[in-house]
Amino acid sequence: MKTSEKVLDRLAPLLAFDNAPLGLLIDTRYEVKERLARGGMGEVFSAWDTRLGRAVAMKILAPGLSDPEWGARFRMEAQTLTRLDHPGIVPIYDFGVLPDGRLYYTMKFVPGRTLAERIEGGETRDSLVGFLADACDTVQHAHDQNILHRDLKPANIIVDEHGRVFVLDWGIARLLEEFAGGRRGAATGAPGLTSTGTVLGTPEYMPPERASGDAETTDNRSDVFSLGAVLHEVLTGHPPVSPRPAAVPIAASVPPDIEAVCLRALAAEPAFRYPSARALGDDLRRFLRGEPVEARPLPGIERLKRGVRRHRTTVLLLAGAAACVLVAGGWGIRAATRKSDAIRATLEDAARSERQAKVEEALGLLERGRPAIDRAHHYLYGREARYEELVRQVEEGRPLLQRAVELAPTLPLGHYLLGRAWELKGEWGEAESCWRKAIALDPNFGPARYQLGRLLATRSFFANISPVGDPAANAVEAARLASESVAHIEAAVREGSGFHDAVQREVASALLACARGDADSFAAIVAAGIRKFPSADGVEDLYWLSGFALQPRERRAALDRAVEIRPKHFCALVTRAAFRARADELEAAVTDYGEALRINPRLPRIHVFRGDVRFRLGDFDGALADFEEALRLDPRDARSYVCRGNVRCAKGDPGGELADAETALGIDPRCAEAHVARGCARLRQGDAAGAVGDFDRAISFRPGFADAYLNRGIARRKTGDGEGAMKDYDEAIRLKPEYPRAFSVRGAARYARGDTAGALRDYDEAIRLNPRFAEAHADRAAVRRKMGDVKGAIEDLEQALRLAPPGWPHRRAVEDRLRALKRGLEER
C-alpha cells in the first residue's frame, strides 16, 4: 500500500459521509446521483443540474473538516479554479452551503478515467506519455498565473473519452508570490498555511524541498518534480521509491531518452530539474516524435541514425545523387578538396559530439551511482551501523561516480558526488580534493562549497579540542581553517548557487555565526532551526553545533540528542568524547571514541585522541594500539611518534621512546614535543646534560611550552642546579597554572630542600587539580608522615593504591610503606 493510501485510510473518519447526500436535492437545483471519488478534503459526486438540464460534478467538504480553517482552504480551491481559464482545467459553475453548514461547489462533469486507472489498465506507454505532456501544458498555464498545484499525481489527472486531459484537485494549490515573499499564509488561516512546517500533499510525488517543509525554496520546479514522479509511475508502474533525492530505479526496458527525461525532472536539487512544466512537456513530445531530448542530447552518430529512420526516403535520394557524382569522375574529388575548411569544421563538430556523448554518459552514471550514496548516508541513522557495511553500500555507487569523473572531468557535479562517497568512507582528504576540483570548475557551485566549508569547520573544531600538540599552534590552525570555511559557506548560501537544502542552509547559517564569534545569533539560529525542522534529516547537526556554545549541562543534553537522532553521528560522538575527557570521565570518553571509530576508523587524529585518554587511564596496551594505528594511517605524523614513545617509556622501554623521538625529529626537526620526548629518554638513560640541551631546543621552538620548562627543571636538579630547577618549575606553573604534575614535582623539590610546608601546599594543589593523581597522594604521604600526621599519611597511601592503574611501577614500594606505617601505629 502506498504511503498516500495509508494516509487516506487514517483520514477516513474525517472524510467519511455518514449519510451521503445521494438522491437529495440541494438548493432546489442539484440532484445528487452517485459518489465518484474521495479527495483530500471531501468527496466528489455526480449530480444533475435541474435548472439547466445538465450533468455536473459536485465536491462537498467532508463533515470532519467543517472548522473555519478547512473551510478557508475549500474556498481557496474554488477561487483558484475561477482564476484559471484553460481547456485542461475543469471550470467551476457554482458555490454554496448545505443546510448543515458544509460547503460545496459544482463544476463541469468530465466522464473518463484517471491516469492512475489507465496505468493500472495497461494502456500503452506512448499514450500515457502523451497524456502527461498535455497535463504539463495545463500546469504551465497555472504557473503563468502564479499558481502551484502542489499535489500532482496520476489520480489527479483525468482523460475523457475524446482523449482530452484535465488536471483536477487544486485543493492545496498556492500562490507563487506567497513563496517568493517568504510568507507562510498567516493571513489566510488555512491548513498548511498557518502552521509553520506543516506539509500537505502526497508523499510519493512530493519534492524534497516540500517534504522538509522548506517554503523558501519552493517554486514551479516543485510541480516539475511531481510531474516527473508521475512519469516514473507511467514508465515503471510505481512512483519513485525512498530515499530521495535520486533513488529512481528505472527498469531496463525503459528507453534511455525517456529515462533521462524522468531523471532530470526528479533531480533532488531544483536547479538541476527542467526550468518549467512546459520544458518537460516539450521533451516528452520530442521523445514521442523520435527526436533527441534535451535531457540527454544524443551522440552524433545516434542522431544520424534517428534522422535516417525518420527521413529514410530523402536520405536514399541523397545517397543516390552522391553516387552519381562519384561515378562522374575526379571533379567531385577536386571540389571536395577545395572545401577542406568545411571538412575541418565537420570534424570539429564530430569531436564536440563525442565530448557531449561522454558528458551524457557521465550524467547517466551519476544518476545510477547517486542512490547508493544516499542509502549509505541514511544507513548512519541506524544504531547498529558498521563501517564494513557502510563501505559496502558506498562501493555500490562509487565506481560509477569515479567512471563518470573520468569520462567528463570538467563536470563539477561528478567531483561533488564522488567527494560525498569518499567522505562517507572516512577518506576526508580525498573528499576535500574532489570538492576543491568541483569549485575550481564552477566557483558558484553551492553544494560543493557547503560540503567543503563544513569539512573545514569540522577540522577547525577538532583542532580546538585536540588534547595533543601546542595549544597555541592548534588555535592558529583552527582559526585558519575557520576563516577558509566561512568563505566557502558564504559562497554556498548566495543566491543562485544551487544550494537549496533547507536544513543544511540552517546549519550553514549556524556555522557562519559560530565562526564569527556571534554567540547570540548562533544560539538564535540553532534554536529556530530545531523548532522549524524538529524531525528532519540533518537537524542533528544543529544539536551537535549547539554543543560547542552551551554550558556544560546543556551541552551534554544537546550532544546526547544529536547521538539519539543519529547514533553514528561521528562529529557529535567525537565532540562528546573530548568534553568527557576534559571532565575526567575517561571511561565514557573511550566509549564515545570507540563508537566514532566504529563508523569511521580512517582518521588518524581520532585514534590519537583515544590513545591519549587510554594512556591517562593506564591502559598502555590500548594506547599503544591506537598510536600504532594512527601511524599506519599517517606514517608522517611526528606527534603520533611522540605519543607512542611516551607509551613505550611507560611500559619500560626507554630505548623505544628514544627511537620514536628521533623518528619524529627526522620528520619535523622543529617539533618541540619530540625534543622534550628525546630529552626525557636521555634523562632516563642518565644523560642529564644532553637532556637539558633537548629541553633548551624545545623552548626555543615553543617558548610557552610548560612541559619543556618542567622537564628541564628536573634535568637541572640532576645536574646539581637546584636554583635553576626551581626557576623552571615556577615558570612551568606560571605558564600553566592548572598543571598538577608541575605542582607535584615542585613539591618534591621543596621537600628535598626541607620546605615541608611549601611541599604540602604544592601537593595539596596538585591533588585539588587532579584528585585521581596517585603519585601525588603517595608523595604527600611522606610529607604528612614527617609532619607527624600518620593517619593522614596512611589515607594518602591507601588512596594512591586505589587510584593507581594496573602495572603501576611504584605499587610495591607504596604497599611496603603502608604496611610499615600501620605496623608502627599498632605498636604505639
GROMACS .gro file of N, CA and C in nm, residues 625-674:
model
  150
  625ALA      N    1   4.815   0.051   2.087
  625ALA     CA    2   4.742   0.007   1.966
  625ALA      C    3   4.685   0.127   1.891
  626ASP      N    4   4.631   0.224   1.964
  626ASP     CA    5   4.575   0.342   1.898
  626ASP      C    6   4.683   0.423   1.826
  627PHE      N    7   4.795   0.447   1.892
  627PHE     CA    8   4.901   0.527   1.829
  627PHE      C    9   4.962   0.454   1.710
  628GLU      N   10   4.971   0.324   1.719
  628GLU     CA   11   5.026   0.248   1.606
  628GLU      C   12   4.930   0.252   1.487
  629GLU      N   13   4.799   0.248   1.513
  629GLU     CA   14   4.702   0.259   1.403
  629GLU      C   15   4.707   0.398   1.342
  630ALA      N   16   4.724   0.500   1.427
  630ALA     CA   17   4.736   0.636   1.374
  630ALA      C   18   4.858   0.646   1.282
  631LEU      N   19   4.968   0.583   1.319
  631LEU     CA   20   5.089   0.587   1.237
  631LEU      C   21   5.073   0.504   1.109
  632ARG      N   22   4.995   0.397   1.117
  632ARG     CA   23   4.970   0.320   0.995
  632ARG      C   24   4.893   0.405   0.894
  633LEU      N   25   4.797   0.483   0.946
  633LEU     CA   26   4.718   0.568   0.858
  633LEU      C   27   4.796   0.689   0.809
  634ASP      N   28   4.885   0.740   0.893
  634ASP     CA   29   4.964   0.859   0.856
  634ASP      C   30   5.106   0.844   0.911
  635PRO      N   31   5.192   0.776   0.835
  635PRO     CA   32   5.329   0.749   0.883
  635PRO      C   33   5.415   0.875   0.896
  636ARG      N   34   5.367   0.989   0.853
  636ARG     CA   35   5.446   1.112   0.857
  636ARG      C   36   5.401   1.207   0.967
  637ASP      N   37   5.325   1.157   1.064
  637ASP     CA   38   5.278   1.244   1.172
  637ASP      C   39   5.375   1.236   1.289
  638ALA      N   40   5.453   1.340   1.308
  638ALA     CA   41   5.557   1.340   1.411
  638ALA      C   42   5.499   1.322   1.551
  639ARG      N   43   5.387   1.387   1.578
  639ARG     CA   44   5.331   1.382   1.714
  639ARG      C   45   5.281   1.244   1.751
  640SER      N   46   5.239   1.166   1.653
  640SER     CA   47   5.198   1.028   1.684
  640SER      C   48   5.316   0.945   1.729
  641TYR      N   49   5.433   0.970   1.670
  641TYR     CA   50   5.555   0.901   1.717
  641TYR      C   51   5.587   0.942   1.859
  642VAL      N   52   5.571   1.070   1.891
  642VAL     CA   53   5.597   1.116   2.027
  642VAL      C   54   5.503   1.046   2.125
  643CYS      N   55   5.375   1.038   2.091
  643CYS     CA   56   5.278   0.973   2.178
  643CYS      C   57   5.312   0.826   2.198
  644ARG      N   58   5.348   0.760   2.089
  644ARG     CA   59   5.384   0.619   2.102
  644ARG      C   60   5.508   0.602   2.189
  645GLY      N   61   5.602   0.694   2.175
  645GLY     CA   62   5.722   0.688   2.258
  645GLY      C   63   5.690   0.702   2.405
  646ASN      N   64   5.594   0.789   2.439
  646ASN     CA   65   5.555   0.804   2.579
  646ASN      C   66   5.499   0.673   2.635
  647VAL      N   67   5.421   0.602   2.554
  647VAL     CA   68   5.365   0.475   2.599
  647VAL      C   69   5.476   0.372   2.614
  648ARG      N   70   5.569   0.370   2.521
  648ARG     CA   71   5.680   0.275   2.531
  648ARG      C   72   5.761   0.298   2.659
  649CYS      N   73   5.780   0.423   2.691
  649CYS     CA   74   5.852   0.453   2.814
  649CYS      C   75   5.775   0.401   2.935
  650ALA      N   76   5.641   0.426   2.936
  650ALA     CA   77   5.559   0.381   3.048
  650ALA      C   78   5.561   0.229   3.060
  651LYS      N   79   5.582   0.160   2.949
  651LYS     CA   80   5.588   0.014   2.951
  651LYS      C   81   5.728  -0.038   2.978
  652GLY      N   82   5.820   0.052   3.012
  652GLY     CA   83   5.955   0.011   3.048
  652GLY      C   84   6.049  -0.004   2.930
  653ASP      N   85   6.025   0.072   2.823
  653ASP     CA   86   6.108   0.062   2.703
  653ASP      C   87   6.163   0.201   2.667
  654PRO      N   88   6.259   0.254   2.746
  654PRO     CA   89   6.313   0.387   2.714
  654PRO      C   90   6.385   0.392   2.580
  655GLY      N   91   6.438   0.277   2.537
  655GLY     CA   92   6.503   0.274   2.406
  655GLY      C   93   6.402   0.299   2.295
  656GLY      N   94   6.284   0.239   2.311
  656GLY     CA   95   6.178   0.262   2.213
  656GLY      C   96   6.132   0.407   2.214
  657GLU      N   97   6.127   0.466   2.333
  657GLU     CA   98   6.090   0.608   2.343
  657GLU      C   99   6.190   0.695   2.268
  658LEU      N  100   6.319   0.667   2.286
  658LEU     CA  101   6.423   0.746   2.219
  658LEU      C  102   6.415   0.729   2.067
  659ALA      N  103   6.393   0.604   2.023
  659ALA     CA  104   6.383   0.580   1.879
  659ALA      C  105   6.266   0.655   1.817
  660ASP      N  106   6.152   0.655   1.886
  660ASP     CA  107   6.036   0.727   1.833
  660ASP      C  108   6.061   0.878   1.830
  661ALA      N  109   6.128   0.928   1.933
  661ALA     CA  110   6.159   1.071   1.934
  661ALA      C  111   6.252   1.108   1.819
  662GLU      N  112   6.351   1.025   1.792
  662GLU     CA  113   6.443   1.050   1.681
  662GLU      C  114   6.368   1.048   1.547
  663THR      N  115   6.278   0.952   1.531
  663THR     CA  116   6.199   0.944   1.407
  663THR      C  117   6.114   1.070   1.390
  664ALA      N  118   6.050   1.114   1.499
  664ALA     CA  119   5.967   1.233   1.493
  664ALA      C  120   6.050   1.354   1.451
  665LEU      N  121   6.172   1.367   1.505
  665LEU     CA  122   6.257   1.482   1.470
  665LEU      C  123   6.307   1.471   1.327
  666GLY      N  124   6.320   1.349   1.275
  666GLY     CA  125   6.356   1.334   1.135
  666GLY      C  126   6.245   1.384   1.043
  667ILE      N  127   6.121   1.372   1.089
  667ILE     CA  128   6.007   1.422   1.011
  667ILE      C  129   5.991   1.573   1.029
  668ASP      N  130   6.003   1.619   1.153
  668ASP     CA  131   5.983   1.762   1.184
  668ASP      C  132   6.088   1.806   1.285
  669PRO      N  133   6.200   1.859   1.239
  669PRO     CA  134   6.308   1.899   1.331
  669PRO      C  135   6.268   2.008   1.428
  670ARG      N  136   6.159   2.077   1.401
  670ARG     CA  137   6.116   2.186   1.488
  670ARG      C  138   6.002   2.142   1.582
  671CYS      N  139   5.976   2.013   1.591
  671CYS     CA  140   5.870   1.963   1.677
  671CYS      C  141   5.914   1.969   1.823
  672ALA      N  142   5.859   2.063   1.898
  672ALA     CA  143   5.901   2.082   2.037
  672ALA      C  144   5.870   1.958   2.121
  673GLU      N  145   5.755   1.895   2.096
  673GLU     CA  146   5.721   1.774   2.173
  673GLU      C  147   5.823   1.664   2.152
  674ALA      N  148   5.876   1.651   2.030
  674ALA     CA  149   5.975   1.548   2.002
  674ALA      C  150   6.106   1.578   2.075
   0.00000   0.00000   0.00000
